[in-house]
Short mmCIF file of C-alpha atoms in Angstrom, two decimals:
data_model
loop_
_atom_site.label_atom_id
_atom_site.label_comp_id
_atom_site.label_asym_id
_atom_site.label_seq_id
_atom_site.Cartn_x
_atom_site.Cartn_y
_atom_site.Cartn_z
CA MET A 1 28.20 150.66 3.35
CA THR A 2 26.00 147.95 4.66
CA GLU A 3 26.38 146.96 8.25
CA LYS A 4 27.24 143.38 8.86
CA PRO A 5 24.95 141.77 11.44
CA GLY A 6 26.58 141.38 14.84
CA LYS A 7 28.96 144.31 14.34
CA ASP A 8 28.47 147.58 16.12
CA ASP A 9 29.27 151.05 14.71
CA GLY A 10 32.88 150.98 15.99
CA GLY A 11 33.63 147.90 13.86
CA VAL A 12 34.32 145.81 16.97
CA GLU A 13 32.98 142.30 16.67
CA LYS A 14 30.51 141.39 19.43
CA LYS A 15 31.26 138.09 21.13
CA PRO A 16 28.15 135.99 21.57
CA GLY A 17 27.36 136.00 25.33
CA LYS A 18 25.94 132.49 25.30
CA ARG A 19 29.37 131.07 24.48
CA MET A 20 30.54 132.17 27.92
CA TRP A 21 28.51 129.39 29.57
CA LEU A 22 30.46 126.80 27.59
CA THR A 23 33.57 127.75 29.59
CA PRO A 24 32.73 125.59 32.67
CA LEU A 25 31.83 122.62 30.45
CA LEU A 26 35.06 122.91 28.47
CA LEU A 27 37.10 123.22 31.66
CA ALA A 28 35.35 120.25 33.28
CA LEU A 29 35.49 117.98 30.24
CA PRO A 30 39.18 116.93 30.39
CA TRP A 31 38.90 116.16 34.10
CA ALA A 32 35.63 114.30 33.53
CA LEU A 33 37.36 112.17 30.89
CA VAL A 34 40.24 111.41 33.29
CA ILE A 35 37.87 110.53 36.14
CA GLY A 36 35.65 108.48 33.80
CA ALA A 37 38.62 106.59 32.35
CA GLY A 38 39.94 105.90 35.89
CA ALA A 39 36.49 104.69 36.96
CA LEU A 40 36.22 102.35 33.97
CA ARG A 41 39.75 101.00 34.44
CA TYR A 42 39.90 100.67 38.23
CA GLY A 43 36.26 100.85 39.35
CA HIS A 44 35.65 97.12 39.33
CA THR A 45 38.91 96.37 41.18
CA LEU A 46 38.16 99.04 43.75
CA GLN A 47 34.67 97.62 44.26
CA LYS A 48 36.10 94.14 44.87
CA LEU A 49 38.69 95.47 47.34
CA ILE A 50 36.05 97.39 49.25
CA HIS A 51 33.79 94.31 49.28
CA VAL A 52 36.57 92.17 50.78
CA ALA A 53 37.49 94.88 53.31
CA ILE A 54 33.85 95.19 54.40
CA LYS A 55 33.52 91.43 54.82
CA LEU A 56 36.69 91.34 56.92
CA VAL A 57 36.05 94.36 59.09
CA VAL A 58 32.28 94.64 59.55
CA THR A 59 30.56 92.35 62.03
CA ARG A 60 26.93 91.15 61.99
CA MET B 1 48.47 147.84 17.24
CA SER B 2 47.94 144.57 19.18
CA GLU B 3 44.72 142.65 18.80
CA GLU B 4 43.90 143.43 22.41
CA LYS B 5 44.26 147.17 21.83
CA ARG B 6 42.34 146.97 18.53
CA THR B 7 39.42 144.82 19.65
CA GLY B 8 39.46 145.37 23.44
CA PHE B 9 39.58 141.57 23.95
CA PRO B 10 42.58 139.49 25.05
CA SER B 11 44.73 137.97 22.29
CA PRO B 12 44.45 134.23 21.53
CA GLY B 13 47.74 133.55 23.32
CA VAL B 14 46.48 135.20 26.49
CA ARG B 15 43.18 133.33 26.26
CA ILE B 16 44.97 129.99 25.83
CA ALA B 17 47.23 130.68 28.82
CA ALA B 18 44.29 131.82 30.95
CA ALA B 19 42.28 128.74 29.92
CA PHE B 20 45.21 126.47 30.82
CA PHE B 21 45.58 128.03 34.25
CA ALA B 22 41.80 127.87 34.71
CA TRP B 23 41.90 124.16 33.89
CA ILE B 24 44.55 123.58 36.55
CA LEU B 25 42.57 125.77 38.96
CA THR B 26 39.57 123.45 38.39
CA GLY B 27 41.71 120.46 39.37
CA CYS B 28 43.07 122.24 42.47
CA LEU B 29 39.56 123.24 43.59
CA LEU B 30 38.34 119.68 43.06
CA ALA B 31 41.27 118.21 45.01
CA ALA B 32 40.76 120.70 47.85
CA THR B 33 37.00 120.17 48.18
CA LEU B 34 37.05 116.38 47.81
CA SER B 35 39.94 115.96 50.26
CA LEU B 36 38.24 118.29 52.77
CA LEU B 37 35.01 116.31 52.48
CA GLY B 38 36.94 113.03 52.74
CA ILE B 39 38.77 114.12 55.90
CA HIS B 40 35.47 115.36 57.33
CA ALA B 41 33.81 112.01 56.53
CA MET B 42 36.62 110.01 58.18
CA THR B 43 37.41 112.07 61.25
CA SER B 44 34.46 114.26 62.20
CA SER B 45 33.29 113.14 65.61
CA GLY B 46 30.22 115.45 65.35
CA LEU B 47 29.10 113.82 62.10
CA HIS B 48 29.56 110.25 63.32
CA THR B 49 27.95 110.96 66.68
CA ARG B 50 24.91 112.24 64.79
CA VAL B 51 24.87 109.02 62.74
CA ALA B 52 25.43 106.66 65.68
CA LEU B 53 22.77 108.40 67.78
CA GLY B 54 20.21 108.43 64.95
CA LYS B 55 16.83 107.17 66.14
CA ASP B 56 16.85 104.10 63.86
CA SER B 57 20.37 103.06 64.91
CA VAL B 58 19.68 103.33 68.64
CA ASP B 59 16.29 101.59 68.25
CA ARG B 60 18.08 98.70 66.55
CA GLN B 61 20.67 98.59 69.34
CA MET B 62 18.02 98.54 72.05
CA GLU B 63 16.14 95.74 70.25
CA ARG B 64 19.30 93.65 70.07
CA ILE B 65 20.06 94.26 73.77
CA GLU B 66 16.47 93.42 74.73
CA GLU B 67 16.63 90.15 72.74
CA LYS B 68 19.80 89.19 74.60
CA ILE B 69 18.25 90.01 77.98
CA GLN B 70 15.19 87.87 77.15
CA LYS B 71 17.44 84.98 76.13
CA MET B 72 19.50 85.26 79.29
CA ALA B 73 16.38 85.55 81.44
CA GLU B 74 15.23 82.19 80.05
CA GLU B 75 18.67 80.63 80.50
CA TYR B 76 19.43 81.89 84.03
CA GLY B 77 15.88 82.13 85.32
CA PHE B 78 15.20 85.77 86.21
CA ALA B 79 12.57 88.33 85.31
CA PRO B 80 13.85 90.24 82.22
CA GLU B 81 12.47 93.56 83.55
CA THR B 82 14.95 93.27 86.46
CA VAL B 83 17.85 93.89 84.07
CA SER B 84 16.07 95.81 81.22
CA ALA B 85 15.33 98.72 83.55
CA LEU B 86 19.08 99.16 84.19
CA ILE B 87 20.22 99.23 80.52
CA THR B 88 18.73 102.60 79.68
CA ARG B 89 18.75 104.30 76.30
CA GLU B 90 20.77 107.17 77.82
CA SER B 91 23.53 104.85 79.06
CA VAL B 92 23.70 103.13 75.64
CA GLU B 93 23.85 106.50 73.85
CA ALA B 94 26.58 107.69 76.23
CA TYR B 95 28.59 104.60 75.36
CA ASP B 96 27.98 105.17 71.62
CA ARG B 97 29.44 108.70 72.05
CA GLU B 98 32.54 107.29 73.74
CA ILE B 99 33.06 104.75 70.95
CA VAL B 100 32.68 107.38 68.21
CA ALA B 101 35.15 109.67 70.03
CA TRP B 102 37.55 106.72 70.32
CA TRP B 103 37.74 105.73 66.66
CA THR B 104 37.41 109.22 65.15
CA GLY B 105 40.18 110.32 67.51
CA ALA B 106 42.31 107.44 66.21
CA ALA B 107 41.57 108.41 62.59
CA SER B 108 42.47 112.05 63.33
CA SER B 109 45.69 111.39 65.18
CA GLY B 110 46.99 108.04 63.86
CA THR B 111 47.25 106.60 67.38
CA LEU B 112 44.75 104.12 68.81
CA PRO B 113 44.06 104.56 72.55
CA GLU B 114 42.47 101.84 74.67
CA GLU B 115 38.94 101.00 73.64
CA PRO B 116 36.26 102.13 76.10
CA HIS B 117 34.14 99.41 77.69
CA TYR B 118 30.52 99.44 78.77
CA GLU B 119 30.14 99.14 82.54
CA PRO B 120 26.60 98.12 83.49
CA GLU B 121 25.75 99.20 87.00
CA GLY B 122 23.54 97.55 89.53
CA ILE B 123 22.89 94.26 87.68
CA GLY B 124 24.37 92.17 90.48
CA GLU B 125 22.29 93.96 93.15
CA ALA B 126 19.12 93.74 91.02
CA LEU B 127 19.59 90.00 90.47
CA ASN B 128 20.26 89.48 94.20
CA ALA B 129 16.85 91.01 94.86
CA ASP B 130 15.13 88.82 92.23
CA GLU B 131 13.49 85.87 94.00
CA GLU B 132 13.22 83.82 90.81
CA PHE B 133 16.99 84.15 90.30
CA LEU B 134 17.82 83.27 93.92
CA ARG B 135 15.53 80.20 94.03
CA GLY B 136 17.53 76.97 94.26
CA ARG B 137 20.97 78.66 93.91
CA GLU B 138 23.85 78.61 96.33
CA GLU B 139 25.59 81.87 97.21
CA ALA B 140 28.71 81.06 95.16
CA MET B 141 26.56 80.12 92.17
CA ILE B 142 24.56 83.37 92.52
CA ARG B 143 27.76 85.41 92.33
CA VAL B 144 29.14 83.44 89.32
CA ASN B 145 25.84 83.61 87.42
CA SER B 146 25.24 87.31 88.08
CA ASP B 147 28.82 88.03 86.90
CA SER B 148 28.11 86.04 83.72
CA VAL B 149 24.87 87.94 83.10
CA GLU B 150 26.64 91.27 83.66
CA ARG B 151 29.52 90.34 81.37
CA GLU B 152 27.33 89.01 78.55
CA ILE B 153 25.09 92.04 78.60
CA ALA B 154 28.11 94.37 78.56
CA GLU B 155 29.46 92.42 75.56
CA THR B 156 26.11 92.70 73.77
CA VAL B 157 26.01 96.49 74.30
CA GLU B 158 29.62 96.78 73.09
CA LYS B 159 29.01 94.64 69.98
CA SER B 160 25.90 96.63 69.14
CA ALA B 161 27.92 99.88 69.30
CA VAL B 162 31.15 98.68 67.69
CA LEU B 163 30.00 97.35 64.32
CA PHE B 164 33.48 96.41 63.14
CA ARG B 165 36.05 93.84 64.28
CA ASP B 166 37.88 96.05 66.73
CA LEU B 167 40.58 93.42 67.37
CA LEU B 168 41.39 93.46 63.67
CA ILE B 169 41.54 97.25 63.65
CA GLN B 170 43.80 97.21 66.71
CA ALA B 171 46.08 94.62 65.11
CA GLY B 172 46.12 96.66 61.90
CA PHE B 173 47.08 99.82 63.79
CA ARG B 174 49.85 97.99 65.62
CA PHE B 175 51.21 96.50 62.40
CA ALA B 176 51.00 99.80 60.49
CA GLY B 177 52.45 101.70 63.45
CA ASP B 178 55.52 99.44 63.41
CA SER B 179 56.13 100.06 59.71
CA VAL B 180 55.31 103.77 59.29
CA ASP B 181 54.96 106.86 61.44
CA LEU B 182 51.14 106.91 61.39
CA PRO B 183 50.64 110.25 63.19
CA MET B 184 52.98 111.93 60.70
CA MET B 185 51.18 110.33 57.72
CA VAL B 186 47.81 111.43 59.06
CA SER B 187 49.04 115.00 59.58
CA LEU B 188 50.44 115.03 56.00
CA LEU B 189 47.10 113.85 54.62
CA ARG B 190 45.35 116.64 56.48
CA LYS B 191 47.59 119.15 54.70
CA ILE B 192 46.32 118.13 51.21
CA PRO B 193 43.36 120.56 51.15
CA VAL B 194 45.64 123.41 52.26
CA ILE B 195 48.24 122.63 49.57
CA ALA B 196 45.55 122.28 46.88
CA GLY B 197 43.93 125.52 48.05
CA LEU B 198 47.24 127.41 47.89
CA ALA B 199 47.94 126.01 44.42
CA GLY B 200 44.47 127.16 43.38
CA LEU B 201 45.19 130.68 44.68
CA LEU B 202 48.42 130.67 42.70
CA MET B 203 46.52 129.70 39.52
CA ALA B 204 43.97 132.45 40.14
CA GLY B 205 46.83 134.90 40.55
CA LEU B 206 48.44 133.71 37.30
CA ILE B 207 45.12 134.13 35.45
CA ALA B 208 44.89 137.70 36.76
CA LEU B 209 48.50 138.26 35.68
CA VAL B 210 48.17 136.97 32.09
CA THR B 211 44.93 138.89 31.58
CA SER B 212 46.94 141.97 32.58
CA ARG B 213 45.04 142.31 35.84
CA ARG B 214 41.77 142.80 34.01
CA ILE B 215 39.50 141.62 36.77
CA ARG B 216 36.60 141.33 34.33
CA THR B 217 38.37 138.86 32.04
CA ALA B 218 40.03 137.02 34.94
CA GLY B 219 36.64 136.68 36.62
CA ARG B 220 35.28 134.82 33.61
CA TYR B 221 38.01 132.17 33.82
CA ILE B 222 38.03 131.89 37.61
CA GLY B 223 34.22 131.75 37.73
CA GLY B 224 34.29 129.14 34.97
CA ALA B 225 36.74 127.02 36.97
CA MET B 226 34.50 127.20 40.05
CA CYS B 227 31.44 126.12 38.03
CA ALA B 228 33.45 123.33 36.43
CA CYS B 229 34.53 122.10 39.89
CA GLY B 230 30.87 122.03 40.97
CA LEU B 231 29.95 119.93 37.92
CA LEU B 232 32.79 117.51 38.59
CA MET B 233 31.73 117.11 42.23
CA ILE B 234 28.29 116.04 41.00
CA LEU B 235 29.97 113.54 38.64
CA VAL B 236 32.07 112.09 41.50
CA THR B 237 28.95 111.75 43.69
CA ILE B 238 27.20 109.81 40.92
CA LEU B 239 30.22 107.53 40.40
CA LEU B 240 30.45 106.80 44.14
CA LYS B 241 26.78 105.83 44.13
CA LEU B 242 27.51 103.38 41.31
CA LEU B 243 30.01 101.58 43.58
CA ASN B 244 26.98 100.21 45.49
CA LEU B 245 28.60 100.55 48.92
CA ARG B 246 25.17 100.26 50.54
CA GLY B 247 24.55 96.84 48.98
CA MET B 248 27.94 95.56 50.12
CA ILE B 249 27.44 96.81 53.66
CA ALA B 250 23.88 95.42 53.79
CA GLU B 251 25.26 91.95 52.99
CA ALA B 252 27.61 92.17 55.97
CA SER B 253 25.48 93.91 58.61
CA ALA B 254 21.93 95.28 58.75
CA ALA B 255 22.87 97.52 61.69
CA MET B 256 25.81 99.04 59.77
CA GLU B 257 23.52 99.54 56.76
CA THR B 258 21.16 101.64 58.88
CA GLN B 259 24.04 103.88 59.94
CA PHE B 260 25.49 103.99 56.44
CA ILE B 261 22.20 105.20 54.92
CA HIS B 262 22.11 108.06 57.40
CA LEU B 263 25.80 108.88 56.83
CA ALA B 264 25.46 108.76 53.03
CA ARG B 265 22.44 111.07 53.13
CA ILE B 266 24.34 113.68 55.16
CA LEU B 267 27.50 113.43 53.03
CA ASN B 268 25.53 113.65 49.77
CA LEU B 269 23.78 116.79 51.00
CA GLU B 270 27.09 118.34 52.06
CA THR B 271 28.79 117.49 48.74
CA LEU B 272 25.92 118.72 46.60
CA GLY B 273 25.66 121.80 48.81
CA CYS B 274 29.34 122.58 48.21
CA ALA B 275 28.88 121.98 44.47
CA LEU B 276 25.88 124.31 44.39
CA VAL B 277 27.72 127.07 46.29
CA LEU B 278 30.71 126.81 43.90
CA MET B 279 28.45 126.90 40.84
CA VAL B 280 26.41 129.86 42.11
CA LEU B 281 29.50 131.87 43.09
CA GLY B 282 31.26 130.95 39.86
CA GLY B 283 28.18 131.85 37.85
CA LEU B 284 27.87 135.24 39.59
CA LEU B 285 31.57 135.94 38.90
CA MET B 286 31.11 135.08 35.22
CA LEU B 287 27.95 137.20 34.97
CA SER B 288 29.61 140.23 36.53
CA ALA B 289 32.62 139.77 34.20
CA ARG B 290 30.24 139.65 31.22
CA LYS B 291 28.35 142.76 32.37
CA ASP B 292 31.57 144.69 32.84
CA GLU B 293 32.89 143.57 29.46
CA ARG B 294 29.74 144.94 27.82
CA LYS B 295 30.13 148.29 29.59
CA ALA B 296 33.83 148.58 28.60
#
């Protein structure tokens, strides 16, 4: 019986270790999309509000 | 025989549940760290004292005060050194500390106490000893003029330390205080990091529970969430930089820009430092989970 590559003698499939490092990226991605979408939608408005507030509150 | 018992790895259902809780844990960690950093940025008297007493900021203040003294010396006819010697760097820095304590105290508590004022000492006596100032002036005029000089210099020191329209802030506090219970709102806001932290602990507990208390597998998800939070903090830092706050502040006030550059540098270092610590700890947790999974 030929051994399939990546399988050990017990027949248990080895999980590739490199895939583990994808976990943080996959966990961050949905939040990054939410933050990015919020920035695109409200970023310009927020910038204008801050600009007005700075002009009102900050002195020369 | 379940897949977990057969293969030694959690079943897909367990992995999906653990991933879901890890995703929420990422959000909780992000909320806790960003709110902690935000509260620190708004209310830390130590941080803002460091910024206000930065060499560049105080140099700028002293230049502005010196310009005013020169102008007044020409207008009122006295030797500028008479008054310059009395407005020392130490007295200006002491006043800066009082102002920082005043507004950071207001931000921490939601109540605005009376604003401290700069009290220059000895200007009247110094001018009374200045022959140039006394020449051709009657006694009453000497007193009126020396009071004006003292008052205008005090105002210049105050304006150089308080770089925002304090009357507007005071009016805002009064208006807001009439509508809402500001101290209560401020204390609620300060609870956000605690609530987010507790929610994060709950998620970590749920991950441990669904992975049947296998610390190795739980560690992979919890470590992953910590790394993800670090990555998101870097993203938020980049987005805040894109807002171009420095440019907007520079348009309004060069003095405020100097302080803002210093403040932004410190806050960026703190944020990136937190992100790095989370990523390193999360990475170590994931590595130890991986090592233990291999041994099992």
